[in-house]
GROMACS .gro file of C-alpha atoms in nm:
model
  233
    1UNK     CA    1   3.704  -0.534  -1.050
    2UNK     CA    2   3.663  -0.505  -1.424
    3UNK     CA    3   3.332  -0.430  -1.591
    4UNK     CA    4   3.313  -0.793  -1.698
    5UNK     CA    5   3.365  -0.922  -1.344
    6UNK     CA    6   3.107  -0.679  -1.203
    7UNK     CA    7   2.840  -0.771  -1.458
    8UNK     CA    8   2.906  -1.146  -1.432
    9UNK     CA    9   2.890  -1.140  -1.052
   10UNK     CA   10   2.566  -0.942  -1.065
   11UNK     CA   11   2.398  -1.193  -1.298
   12UNK     CA   12   2.525  -1.490  -1.097
   13UNK     CA   13   2.404  -1.338  -0.768
   14UNK     CA   14   2.062  -1.255  -0.910
   15UNK     CA   15   2.040  -1.583  -1.105
   16UNK     CA   16   1.744  -1.472  -1.317
   17UNK     CA   17   1.697  -1.342  -1.674
   18UNK     CA   18   1.775  -0.980  -1.767
   19UNK     CA   19   1.773  -0.782  -2.089
   20UNK     CA   20   2.040  -0.528  -2.172
   21UNK     CA   21   1.844  -0.232  -2.036
   22UNK     CA   22   1.775  -0.410  -1.707
   23UNK     CA   23   2.145  -0.474  -1.653
   24UNK     CA   24   2.230  -0.116  -1.756
   25UNK     CA   25   1.992   0.022  -1.494
   26UNK     CA   26   2.169  -0.172  -1.222
   27UNK     CA   27   2.514  -0.080  -1.353
   28UNK     CA   28   2.456   0.295  -1.328
   29UNK     CA   29   2.596   0.303  -0.974
   30UNK     CA   30   2.917   0.151  -1.112
   31UNK     CA   31   2.934   0.406  -1.395
   32UNK     CA   32   2.909   0.142  -1.668
   33UNK     CA   33   2.727   0.272  -1.977
   34UNK     CA   34   2.489   0.077  -2.201
   35UNK     CA   35   2.730   0.022  -2.491
   36UNK     CA   36   2.984  -0.132  -2.253
   37UNK     CA   37   2.712  -0.343  -2.090
   38UNK     CA   38   2.601  -0.476  -2.429
   39UNK     CA   39   2.959  -0.563  -2.532
   40UNK     CA   40   3.033  -0.738  -2.203
   41UNK     CA   41   2.709  -0.939  -2.220
   42UNK     CA   42   2.784  -1.057  -2.573
   43UNK     CA   43   3.145  -1.145  -2.482
   44UNK     CA   44   3.033  -1.344  -2.178
   45UNK     CA   45   2.775  -1.525  -2.390
   46UNK     CA   46   3.045  -1.619  -2.645
   47UNK     CA   47   3.262  -1.752  -2.362
   48UNK     CA   48   2.976  -1.965  -2.235
   49UNK     CA   49   2.959  -1.781  -1.902
   50UNK     CA   50   2.609  -1.652  -1.989
   51UNK     CA   51   2.318  -1.806  -2.174
   52UNK     CA   52   2.145  -1.580  -2.426
   53UNK     CA   53   1.806  -1.625  -2.589
   54UNK     CA   54   1.629  -1.391  -2.826
   55UNK     CA   55   1.258  -1.309  -2.797
   56UNK     CA   56   1.104  -1.070  -3.051
   57UNK     CA   57   1.447  -0.922  -3.132
   58UNK     CA   58   1.520  -0.870  -2.762
   59UNK     CA   59   1.814  -1.061  -2.614
   60UNK     CA   60   1.765  -1.213  -2.269
   61UNK     CA   61   2.072  -1.309  -2.064
   62UNK     CA   62   2.111  -1.522  -1.753
   63UNK     CA   63   2.404  -1.684  -1.578
   64UNK     CA   64   2.507  -2.026  -1.699
   65UNK     CA   65   2.388  -2.287  -1.455
   66UNK     CA   66   2.694  -2.498  -1.535
   67UNK     CA   67   2.907  -2.260  -1.327
   68UNK     CA   68   2.686  -2.297  -1.021
   69UNK     CA   69   2.775  -2.536  -0.744
   70UNK     CA   70   2.516  -2.810  -0.701
   71UNK     CA   71   2.440  -2.863  -0.332
   72UNK     CA   72   2.451  -3.214  -0.192
   73UNK     CA   73   2.136  -3.384  -0.056
   74UNK     CA   74   2.264  -3.317   0.297
   75UNK     CA   75   2.306  -2.946   0.219
   76UNK     CA   76   1.958  -2.931   0.068
   77UNK     CA   77   1.810  -3.098   0.376
   78UNK     CA   78   1.997  -2.862   0.607
   79UNK     CA   79   1.877  -2.565   0.404
   80UNK     CA   80   1.516  -2.683   0.421
   81UNK     CA   81   1.549  -2.734   0.798
   82UNK     CA   82   1.696  -2.386   0.839
   83UNK     CA   83   1.416  -2.241   0.626
   84UNK     CA   84   1.157  -2.407   0.849
   85UNK     CA   85   1.326  -2.273   1.162
   86UNK     CA   86   1.332  -1.921   1.020
   87UNK     CA   87   0.963  -1.947   0.928
   88UNK     CA   88   0.882  -2.051   1.286
   89UNK     CA   89   1.080  -1.754   1.416
   90UNK     CA   90   0.890  -1.524   1.182
   91UNK     CA   91   0.555  -1.664   1.302
   92UNK     CA   92   0.657  -1.616   1.666
   93UNK     CA   93   0.764  -1.258   1.596
   94UNK     CA   94   0.431  -1.190   1.423
   95UNK     CA   95   0.242  -1.320   1.730
   96UNK     CA   96   0.455  -1.104   1.960
   97UNK     CA   97   0.387  -0.799   1.743
   98UNK     CA   98   0.012  -0.873   1.748
   99UNK     CA   99   0.018  -0.889   2.131
  100UNK     CA  100   0.206  -0.561   2.149
  101UNK     CA  101  -0.036  -0.397   1.906
  102UNK     CA  102  -0.326  -0.506   2.126
  103UNK     CA  103  -0.157  -0.369   2.439
  104UNK     CA  104  -0.088  -0.040   2.264
  105UNK     CA  105  -0.452  -0.020   2.154
  106UNK     CA  106  -0.569  -0.074   2.515
  107UNK     CA  107  -0.327   0.186   2.645
  108UNK     CA  108  -0.442   0.436   2.384
  109UNK     CA  109  -0.801   0.396   2.508
  110UNK     CA  110  -0.705   0.410   2.876
  111UNK     CA  111  -0.718   0.728   3.082
  112UNK     CA  112  -0.400   0.907   3.173
  113UNK     CA  113  -0.303   0.954   3.539
  114UNK     CA  114  -0.414   1.317   3.518
  115UNK     CA  115  -0.755   1.219   3.377
  116UNK     CA  116  -0.806   0.955   3.648
  117UNK     CA  117  -0.717   1.206   3.920
  118UNK     CA  118  -0.954   1.463   3.772
  119UNK     CA  119  -1.244   1.215   3.763
  120UNK     CA  120  -1.179   1.103   4.121
  121UNK     CA  121  -1.181   1.462   4.241
  122UNK     CA  122  -1.501   1.534   4.050
  123UNK     CA  123  -1.672   1.225   4.195
  124UNK     CA  124  -1.564   1.316   4.546
  125UNK     CA  125  -1.703   1.668   4.506
  126UNK     CA  126  -2.034   1.528   4.379
  127UNK     CA  127  -2.053   1.285   4.671
  128UNK     CA  128  -1.987   1.563   4.922
  129UNK     CA  129  -2.256   1.779   4.762
  130UNK     CA  130  -2.511   1.497   4.770
  131UNK     CA  131  -2.420   1.411   5.130
  132UNK     CA  132  -2.477   1.774   5.228
  133UNK     CA  133  -2.821   1.772   5.066
  134UNK     CA  134  -2.904   1.442   5.239
  135UNK     CA  135  -2.803   1.577   5.579
  136UNK     CA  136  -3.015   1.886   5.519
  137UNK     CA  137  -3.315   1.671   5.430
  138UNK     CA  138  -3.265   1.453   5.737
  139UNK     CA  139  -3.268   1.757   5.960
  140UNK     CA  140  -3.582   1.920   5.821
  141UNK     CA  141  -3.805   1.634   5.705
  142UNK     CA  142  -4.111   1.569   5.924
  143UNK     CA  143  -4.179   1.202   5.985
  144UNK     CA  144  -4.535   1.093   5.911
  145UNK     CA  145  -4.679   0.830   6.138
  146UNK     CA  146  -4.820   0.508   6.002
  147UNK     CA  147  -5.170   0.601   6.118
  148UNK     CA  148  -5.158   0.942   5.948
  149UNK     CA  149  -5.030   0.783   5.627
  150UNK     CA  150  -5.314   0.529   5.622
  151UNK     CA  151  -5.567   0.804   5.695
  152UNK     CA  152  -5.432   1.015   5.407
  153UNK     CA  153  -5.440   0.716   5.172
  154UNK     CA  154  -5.805   0.646   5.260
  155UNK     CA  155  -5.900   1.010   5.204
  156UNK     CA  156  -5.723   1.012   4.868
  157UNK     CA  157  -5.890   0.686   4.760
  158UNK     CA  158  -6.234   0.820   4.855
  159UNK     CA  159  -6.185   1.153   4.677
  160UNK     CA  160  -6.038   0.989   4.367
  161UNK     CA  161  -6.330   0.746   4.349
  162UNK     CA  162  -6.568   1.042   4.368
  163UNK     CA  163  -6.364   1.221   4.100
  164UNK     CA  164  -6.397   0.925   3.863
  165UNK     CA  165  -6.770   0.896   3.935
  166UNK     CA  166  -6.835   1.261   3.856
  167UNK     CA  167  -6.613   1.242   3.549
  168UNK     CA  168  -6.825   0.957   3.411
  169UNK     CA  169  -7.144   1.158   3.481
  170UNK     CA  170  -7.001   1.463   3.305
  171UNK     CA  171  -6.892   1.254   3.008
  172UNK     CA  172  -7.246   1.123   2.962
  173UNK     CA  173  -7.395   1.476   2.972
  174UNK     CA  174  -7.119   1.613   2.750
  175UNK     CA  175  -7.172   1.354   2.481
  176UNK     CA  176  -7.545   1.437   2.478
  177UNK     CA  177  -7.464   1.807   2.435
  178UNK     CA  178  -7.226   1.736   2.150
  179UNK     CA  179  -7.486   1.527   1.969
  180UNK     CA  180  -7.741   1.807   1.984
  181UNK     CA  181  -7.490   2.081   1.895
  182UNK     CA  182  -7.336   2.158   1.558
  183UNK     CA  183  -7.023   2.304   1.719
  184UNK     CA  184  -6.696   2.129   1.769
  185UNK     CA  185  -6.602   2.010   2.117
  186UNK     CA  186  -6.327   2.271   2.157
  187UNK     CA  187  -6.561   2.558   2.055
  188UNK     CA  188  -6.835   2.437   2.286
  189UNK     CA  189  -6.591   2.402   2.576
  190UNK     CA  190  -6.475   2.760   2.525
  191UNK     CA  191  -6.831   2.894   2.498
  192UNK     CA  192  -6.956   2.718   2.813
  193UNK     CA  193  -6.629   2.765   3.003
  194UNK     CA  194  -6.547   2.400   3.060
  195UNK     CA  195  -6.231   2.332   3.260
  196UNK     CA  196  -6.088   1.986   3.186
  197UNK     CA  197  -5.795   1.794   3.334
  198UNK     CA  198  -5.547   1.922   3.076
  199UNK     CA  199  -5.637   2.290   3.122
  200UNK     CA  200  -5.595   2.254   3.500
  201UNK     CA  201  -5.268   2.064   3.479
  202UNK     CA  202  -5.415   1.743   3.617
  203UNK     CA  203  -5.237   1.419   3.518
  204UNK     CA  204  -5.519   1.165   3.535
  205UNK     CA  205  -5.284   0.875   3.453
  206UNK     CA  206  -5.054   0.965   3.740
  207UNK     CA  207  -5.349   0.991   3.981
  208UNK     CA  208  -5.476   0.654   3.860
  209UNK     CA  209  -5.134   0.498   3.923
  210UNK     CA  210  -5.129   0.635   4.280
  211UNK     CA  211  -5.483   0.509   4.337
  212UNK     CA  212  -5.392   0.161   4.212
  213UNK     CA  213  -5.087   0.154   4.441
  214UNK     CA  214  -5.290   0.268   4.743
  215UNK     CA  215  -5.555   0.009   4.664
  216UNK     CA  216  -5.298  -0.271   4.648
  217UNK     CA  217  -5.136  -0.161   4.974
  218UNK     CA  218  -5.477  -0.143   5.143
  219UNK     CA  219  -5.564  -0.491   5.021
  220UNK     CA  220  -5.231  -0.620   5.148
  221UNK     CA  221  -5.281  -0.468   5.492
  222UNK     CA  222  -5.633  -0.611   5.509
  223UNK     CA  223  -5.506  -0.958   5.420
  224UNK     CA  224  -5.228  -0.927   5.676
  225UNK     CA  225  -5.479  -0.816   5.943
  226UNK     CA  226  -5.705  -1.111   5.871
  227UNK     CA  227  -5.416  -1.355   5.897
  228UNK     CA  228  -5.307  -1.207   6.231
  229UNK     CA  229  -5.663  -1.226   6.364
  230UNK     CA  230  -5.695  -1.589   6.258
  231UNK     CA  231  -5.369  -1.679   6.429
  232UNK     CA  232  -5.475  -1.506   6.749
  233UNK     CA  233  -5.808  -1.688   6.740
   0.00000   0.00000   0.00000
């Protein structure tokens, strides 16, 4: 093909405006230099094969539309239908890609076979260890009878009630001492040698919670006993 044929075919295929430098850039792969490109463009314009317009001293060339075949209405309709079909295919492919991306994301977050096996083995070892401890506890734990448990609960409730009573008495005396003393509570405690709950590691809140639980259980047993007695009567 001659330089003229190559340049004309390029402009017809692209079917959009180009200046001389644009065409030269595309013609480099064909070895056509700028002076030749300029001459061919001007010759094609004189022959009416190209349309040329000048903007600010820059010539713009595009293929003459008179040389283009005008499609029939049937061809235009077929092209539009084909374009719609291709768009539907593209949309379907996009949906398929989105599904695959989601599956890949799930797989990336999933454990490998080796990791699953390792976790199973670790869980089994932990279960065996806990079962061994449970068996050991079953073999050595002494069972407390219901009567002994109730007796212990009553003793605890009585002693805790006495503890709270004496604590209230001490608080009253202590507040009187503090009012008549110019020393801080901590200094006075150290001087007298007071031992409080905190210094002895006593958790008063925990004891109170146990007392409340024992009291509720005792009340429940008493209510149950009264109901049984009424039924028997």
